[in-house]
PDB file of C-alpha atoms in Angstrom:
ATOM      1  CA  UNK X  96     146.443 149.204  94.823  1.00  0.00           C
ATOM      2  CA  UNK X  97     147.944 148.696  90.881  1.00  0.00           C
ATOM      3  CA  UNK X  98     150.399 146.238  92.248  1.00  0.00           C
ATOM      4  CA  UNK X  99     147.980 144.413  94.331  1.00  0.00           C
ATOM      5  CA  UNK X 100     145.832 143.615  91.581  1.00  0.00           C
ATOM      6  CA  UNK X 101     149.134 142.928  88.744  1.00  0.00           C
ATOM      7  CA  UNK X 102     149.705 140.284  91.628  1.00  0.00           C
ATOM      8  CA  UNK X 103     146.237 138.939  91.262  1.00  0.00           C
ATOM      9  CA  UNK X 104     146.472 138.691  87.470  1.00  0.00           C
ATOM     10  CA  UNK X 105     149.272 136.086  88.311  1.00  0.00           C
ATOM     11  CA  UNK X 106     146.929 134.061  89.720  1.00  0.00           C
ATOM     12  CA  UNK X 107     145.018 132.060  86.975  1.00  0.00           C
ATOM     13  CA  UNK X 108     141.792 130.868  89.984  1.00  0.00           C
ATOM     14  CA  UNK X 109     141.312 134.915  90.028  1.00  0.00           C
ATOM     15  CA  UNK X 110     141.978 135.014  86.284  1.00  0.00           C
ATOM     16  CA  UNK X 111     139.231 132.328  85.106  1.00  0.00           C
ATOM     17  CA  UNK X 112     137.360 134.343  88.403  1.00  0.00           C
ATOM     18  CA  UNK X 113     137.328 137.443  86.678  1.00  0.00           C
ATOM     19  CA  UNK X 114     136.430 136.010  83.079  1.00  0.00           C
ATOM     20  CA  UNK X 115     134.046 133.229  83.081  1.00  0.00           C
ATOM     21  CA  UNK X 116     131.118 135.954  83.060  1.00  0.00           C
ATOM     22  CA  UNK X 117     131.714 136.433  79.671  1.00  0.00           C
ATOM     23  CA  UNK X 118     130.399 132.965  78.416  1.00  0.00           C
ATOM     24  CA  UNK X 119     127.594 133.323  79.867  1.00  0.00           C
ATOM     25  CA  UNK X 120     126.423 136.740  80.876  1.00  0.00           C
ATOM     26  CA  UNK X 121     128.210 137.739  77.251  1.00  0.00           C
ATOM     27  CA  UNK X 122     126.444 134.928  75.539  1.00  0.00           C
ATOM     28  CA  UNK X 123     122.695 136.441  77.017  1.00  0.00           C
ATOM     29  CA  UNK X 124     123.591 139.733  75.815  1.00  0.00           C
ATOM     30  CA  UNK X 125     124.351 138.855  72.357  1.00  0.00           C
ATOM     31  CA  UNK X 126     121.425 136.846  72.414  1.00  0.00           C
ATOM     32  CA  UNK X 127     119.293 140.171  73.341  1.00  0.00           C
ATOM     33  CA  UNK X 128     120.817 141.587  70.890  1.00  0.00           C
ATOM     34  CA  UNK X 129     120.659 138.959  68.594  1.00  0.00           C
ATOM     35  CA  UNK X 130     116.544 138.176  68.929  1.00  0.00           C
ATOM     36  CA  UNK X 131     115.862 142.356  68.940  1.00  0.00           C
ATOM     37  CA  UNK X 132     118.274 142.584  65.077  1.00  0.00           C
ATOM     38  CA  UNK X 133     115.935 139.668  63.702  1.00  0.00           C
ATOM     39  CA  UNK X 134     112.667 141.593  64.867  1.00  0.00           C
ATOM     40  CA  UNK X 135     113.836 144.681  63.000  1.00  0.00           C
ATOM     41  CA  UNK X 136     115.622 142.495  59.891  1.00  0.00           C
ATOM     42  CA  UNK X 137     118.697 144.618  60.226  1.00  0.00           C
ATOM     43  CA  UNK X 138     121.557 142.812  58.473  1.00  0.00           C
ATOM     44  CA  UNK X 139     123.946 144.482  60.773  1.00  0.00           C
ATOM     45  CA  UNK X 140     123.141 144.447  64.050  1.00  0.00           C
ATOM     46  CA  UNK X 141     122.724 140.407  63.404  1.00  0.00           C
ATOM     47  CA  UNK X 142     126.349 140.343  61.962  1.00  0.00           C
ATOM     48  CA  UNK X 143     127.166 142.352  65.284  1.00  0.00           C
ATOM     49  CA  UNK X 144     125.277 139.783  67.420  1.00  0.00           C
ATOM     50  CA  UNK X 145     126.757 137.282  65.575  1.00  0.00           C
ATOM     51  CA  UNK X 146     130.313 138.348  65.970  1.00  0.00           C
ATOM     52  CA  UNK X 147     129.351 138.768  69.780  1.00  0.00           C
ATOM     53  CA  UNK X 148     127.987 135.174  70.163  1.00  0.00           C
ATOM     54  CA  UNK X 149     130.977 134.202  68.406  1.00  0.00           C
ATOM     55  CA  UNK X 150     133.808 136.190  70.854  1.00  0.00           C
ATOM     56  CA  UNK X 151     131.402 134.753  73.859  1.00  0.00           C
ATOM     57  CA  UNK X 152     131.592 131.312  72.158  1.00  0.00           C
ATOM     58  CA  UNK X 153     135.515 131.574  72.350  1.00  0.00           C
ATOM     59  CA  UNK X 154     136.397 132.947  75.739  1.00  0.00           C
ATOM     60  CA  UNK X 155     135.411 130.090  77.142  1.00  0.00           C
ATOM     61  CA  UNK X 156     139.246 128.628  75.677  1.00  0.00           C
ATOM     62  CA  UNK X 157     140.903 131.347  78.458  1.00  0.00           C
ATOM     63  CA  UNK X 158     137.633 130.307  80.899  1.00  0.00           C
ATOM     64  CA  UNK X 159     139.070 126.791  80.560  1.00  0.00           C
ATOM     65  CA  UNK X 160     142.441 127.015  80.856  1.00  0.00           C
ATOM     66  CA  UNK X 161     142.697 129.593  84.081  1.00  0.00           C
ATOM     67  CA  UNK X 162     140.096 127.257  85.487  1.00  0.00           C
ATOM     68  CA  UNK X 163     142.843 124.183  85.152  1.00  0.00           C
ATOM     69  CA  UNK X 164     145.537 126.434  86.049  1.00  0.00           C
ATOM     70  CA  UNK X 165     143.876 127.246  89.353  1.00  0.00           C
ATOM     71  CA  UNK X 166     142.412 124.153  90.437  1.00  0.00           C
ATOM     72  CA  UNK X 167     144.766 122.864  92.696  1.00  0.00           C
ATOM     73  CA  UNK X 168     144.278 126.254  94.526  1.00  0.00           C
ATOM     74  CA  UNK X 169     141.034 126.395  94.161  1.00  0.00           C
ATOM     75  CA  UNK X 170     141.167 122.671  95.413  1.00  0.00           C
ATOM     76  CA  UNK X 171     143.533 123.329  98.677  1.00  0.00           C
ATOM     77  CA  UNK X 172     141.209 126.457  99.809  1.00  0.00           C
ATOM     78  CA  UNK X 173     137.721 124.854  99.269  1.00  0.00           C
ATOM     79  CA  UNK X 174     136.749 122.443 102.458  1.00  0.00           C
ATOM     80  CA  UNK X 175     134.927 118.994 101.602  1.00  0.00           C
ATOM     81  CA  UNK X 176     131.996 120.187 100.266  1.00  0.00           C
ATOM     82  CA  UNK X 177     133.721 123.060  98.099  1.00  0.00           C
ATOM     83  CA  UNK X 178     136.048 120.280  96.963  1.00  0.00           C
ATOM     84  CA  UNK X 179     133.132 117.866  95.766  1.00  0.00           C
ATOM     85  CA  UNK X 180     131.327 120.840  94.245  1.00  0.00           C
ATOM     86  CA  UNK X 181     134.846 121.845  92.188  1.00  0.00           C
ATOM     87  CA  UNK X 182     135.218 117.839  90.579  1.00  0.00           C
ATOM     88  CA  UNK X 183     131.632 118.146  89.276  1.00  0.00           C
ATOM     89  CA  UNK X 184     131.998 122.049  87.885  1.00  0.00           C
ATOM     90  CA  UNK X 185     135.715 120.726  86.206  1.00  0.00           C
ATOM     91  CA  UNK X 186     133.320 117.526  84.519  1.00  0.00           C
ATOM     92  CA  UNK X 187     130.461 119.517  83.336  1.00  0.00           C
ATOM     93  CA  UNK X 188     133.263 121.871  81.777  1.00  0.00           C
ATOM     94  CA  UNK X 189     135.413 119.080  80.389  1.00  0.00           C
ATOM     95  CA  UNK X 190     132.372 117.725  78.893  1.00  0.00           C
ATOM     96  CA  UNK X 191     130.354 120.877  77.488  1.00  0.00           C
ATOM     97  CA  UNK X 192     133.529 123.070  76.610  1.00  0.00           C
ATOM     98  CA  UNK X 193     132.983 122.023  73.112  1.00  0.00           C
ATOM     99  CA  UNK X 194     129.595 122.980  72.495  1.00  0.00           C
ATOM    100  CA  UNK X 195     130.503 126.598  73.062  1.00  0.00           C
ATOM    101  CA  UNK X 196     133.292 126.234  70.444  1.00  0.00           C
ATOM    102  CA  UNK X 197     130.164 124.672  67.764  1.00  0.00           C
ATOM    103  CA  UNK X 198     128.654 127.453  68.644  1.00  0.00           C
ATOM    104  CA  UNK X 199     131.377 129.850  67.494  1.00  0.00           C
ATOM    105  CA  UNK X 200     131.426 128.130  63.957  1.00  0.00           C
ATOM    106  CA  UNK X 201     127.779 128.423  63.474  1.00  0.00           C
ATOM    107  CA  UNK X 202     128.136 132.161  64.463  1.00  0.00           C
ATOM    108  CA  UNK X 203     131.028 132.457  61.880  1.00  0.00           C
ATOM    109  CA  UNK X 204     129.087 130.250  59.340  1.00  0.00           C
ATOM    110  CA  UNK X 205     126.014 132.315  59.706  1.00  0.00           C
ATOM    111  CA  UNK X 206     127.845 135.481  58.970  1.00  0.00           C
ATOM    112  CA  UNK X 207     130.202 134.478  55.919  1.00  0.00           C
ATOM    113  CA  UNK X 208     128.211 132.071  54.109  1.00  0.00           C
ATOM    114  CA  UNK X 209     124.966 134.525  53.222  1.00  0.00           C
ATOM    115  CA  UNK X 210     127.884 136.309  50.766  1.00  0.00           C
ATOM    116  CA  UNK X 211     127.372 132.982  48.806  1.00  0.00           C
ATOM    117  CA  UNK X 212     123.523 132.459  49.432  1.00  0.00           C
ATOM    118  CA  UNK X 213     121.664 135.400  50.873  1.00  0.00           C
ATOM    119  CA  UNK X 214     118.581 134.388  51.330  1.00  0.00           C
ATOM    120  CA  UNK X 215     119.912 131.906  53.661  1.00  0.00           C
ATOM    121  CA  UNK X 216     120.615 135.287  56.112  1.00  0.00           C
ATOM    122  CA  UNK X 217     118.163 135.148  58.562  1.00  0.00           C
ATOM    123  CA  UNK X 218     117.622 131.411  58.837  1.00  0.00           C
ATOM    124  CA  UNK X 219     121.395 130.892  59.656  1.00  0.00           C
ATOM    125  CA  UNK X 220     120.808 133.895  62.289  1.00  0.00           C
ATOM    126  CA  UNK X 221     118.351 132.130  63.513  1.00  0.00           C
ATOM    127  CA  UNK X 222     119.414 128.348  63.707  1.00  0.00           C
ATOM    128  CA  UNK X 223     122.269 130.334  65.631  1.00  0.00           C
ATOM    129  CA  UNK X 224     119.959 131.946  68.492  1.00  0.00           C
ATOM    130  CA  UNK X 225     118.517 128.630  69.025  1.00  0.00           C
ATOM    131  CA  UNK X 226     121.954 126.856  69.550  1.00  0.00           C
ATOM    132  CA  UNK X 227     123.015 130.224  71.471  1.00  0.00           C
ATOM    133  CA  UNK X 228     120.047 129.794  73.990  1.00  0.00           C
ATOM    134  CA  UNK X 229     121.012 125.852  74.407  1.00  0.00           C
ATOM    135  CA  UNK X 230     124.689 126.712  75.093  1.00  0.00           C
ATOM    136  CA  UNK X 231     123.405 129.308  77.304  1.00  0.00           C
ATOM    137  CA  UNK X 232     121.979 126.732  79.386  1.00  0.00           C
ATOM    138  CA  UNK X 233     124.660 124.315  79.283  1.00  0.00           C
ATOM    139  CA  UNK X 234     126.598 127.546  80.452  1.00  0.00           C
ATOM    140  CA  UNK X 235     124.129 127.329  83.532  1.00  0.00           C
ATOM    141  CA  UNK X 236     124.556 124.477  84.448  1.00  0.00           C
ATOM    142  CA  UNK X 237     128.374 124.515  84.502  1.00  0.00           C
ATOM    143  CA  UNK X 238     128.170 127.635  86.735  1.00  0.00           C
ATOM    144  CA  UNK X 239     125.819 126.819  88.942  1.00  0.00           C
ATOM    145  CA  UNK X 240     128.498 124.010  90.372  1.00  0.00           C
ATOM    146  CA  UNK X 241     131.389 126.694  90.091  1.00  0.00           C
ATOM    147  CA  UNK X 242     129.398 128.927  92.297  1.00  0.00           C
ATOM    148  CA  UNK X 243     129.043 126.613  94.949  1.00  0.00           C
ATOM    149  CA  UNK X 244     132.847 125.652  95.492  1.00  0.00           C
ATOM    150  CA  UNK X 245     133.370 128.657  97.519  1.00  0.00           C
ATOM    151  CA  UNK X 246     130.100 129.638  98.533  1.00  0.00           C
ATOM    152  CA  UNK X 247     128.390 127.669 100.890  1.00  0.00           C
ATOM    153  CA  UNK X 248     125.831 130.439 101.456  1.00  0.00           C
ATOM    154  CA  UNK X 249     124.688 129.130  97.780  1.00  0.00           C
ATOM    155  CA  UNK X 250     124.721 125.119  98.078  1.00  0.00           C
ATOM    156  CA  UNK X 251     121.307 123.929  99.171  1.00  0.00           C
ATOM    157  CA  UNK X 252     122.119 120.440  97.859  1.00  0.00           C
ATOM    158  CA  UNK X 253     125.515 118.283  98.097  1.00  0.00           C
ATOM    159  CA  UNK X 254     127.318 117.894  95.544  1.00  0.00           C
ATOM    160  CA  UNK X 255     126.452 114.872  92.831  1.00  0.00           C
ATOM    161  CA  UNK X 256     128.990 112.188  92.295  1.00  0.00           C
ATOM    162  CA  UNK X 257     131.240 112.937  89.524  1.00  0.00           C
ATOM    163  CA  UNK X 258     132.693 109.036  87.473  1.00  0.00           C
ATOM    164  CA  UNK X 259     135.373 108.289  88.892  1.00  0.00           C
ATOM    165  CA  UNK X 260     137.348 107.927  85.424  1.00  0.00           C
ATOM    166  CA  UNK X 261     137.047 111.125  84.633  1.00  0.00           C
ATOM    167  CA  UNK X 262     137.847 112.362  87.357  1.00  0.00           C
ATOM    168  CA  UNK X 263     141.311 114.433  86.379  1.00  0.00           C
ATOM    169  CA  UNK X 264     142.825 115.488  89.322  1.00  0.00           C
TER     170      UNK X 264
END
């Protein structure tokens, strides 16, 4: 069992599937925590959840990396509609991954700027919360296409076309 797990961890498409929930589900959990921290007016809880938001945002880097590394194998294993959804998924990830990095910076600013300007702490945490909600929506948009690559039961529509100039593969 351990040998097969270690083998699976050498396959980038498996690692991608394993870690891709972090930027979506992890961010959702951190958002809930930050909302609670803001209601309770607990700066310690705000810092903890802002750290979680930054970590979830940064986690998009390995998710994208392993997704790109496993693209060819996922393409080969997919039917025609799965391949179309894979291209849409890749296009959306390429188009919006930067939003996660911006969110990570915003969360870090919300942690460190209040050291110099303590009265800005709540406002910065609120801005981070609002930006997190937007990035979460984008993550869901990306994941929507990703879930249809290998799962025919989720396909209720045909994959939308991807602009030809943005298709890297």
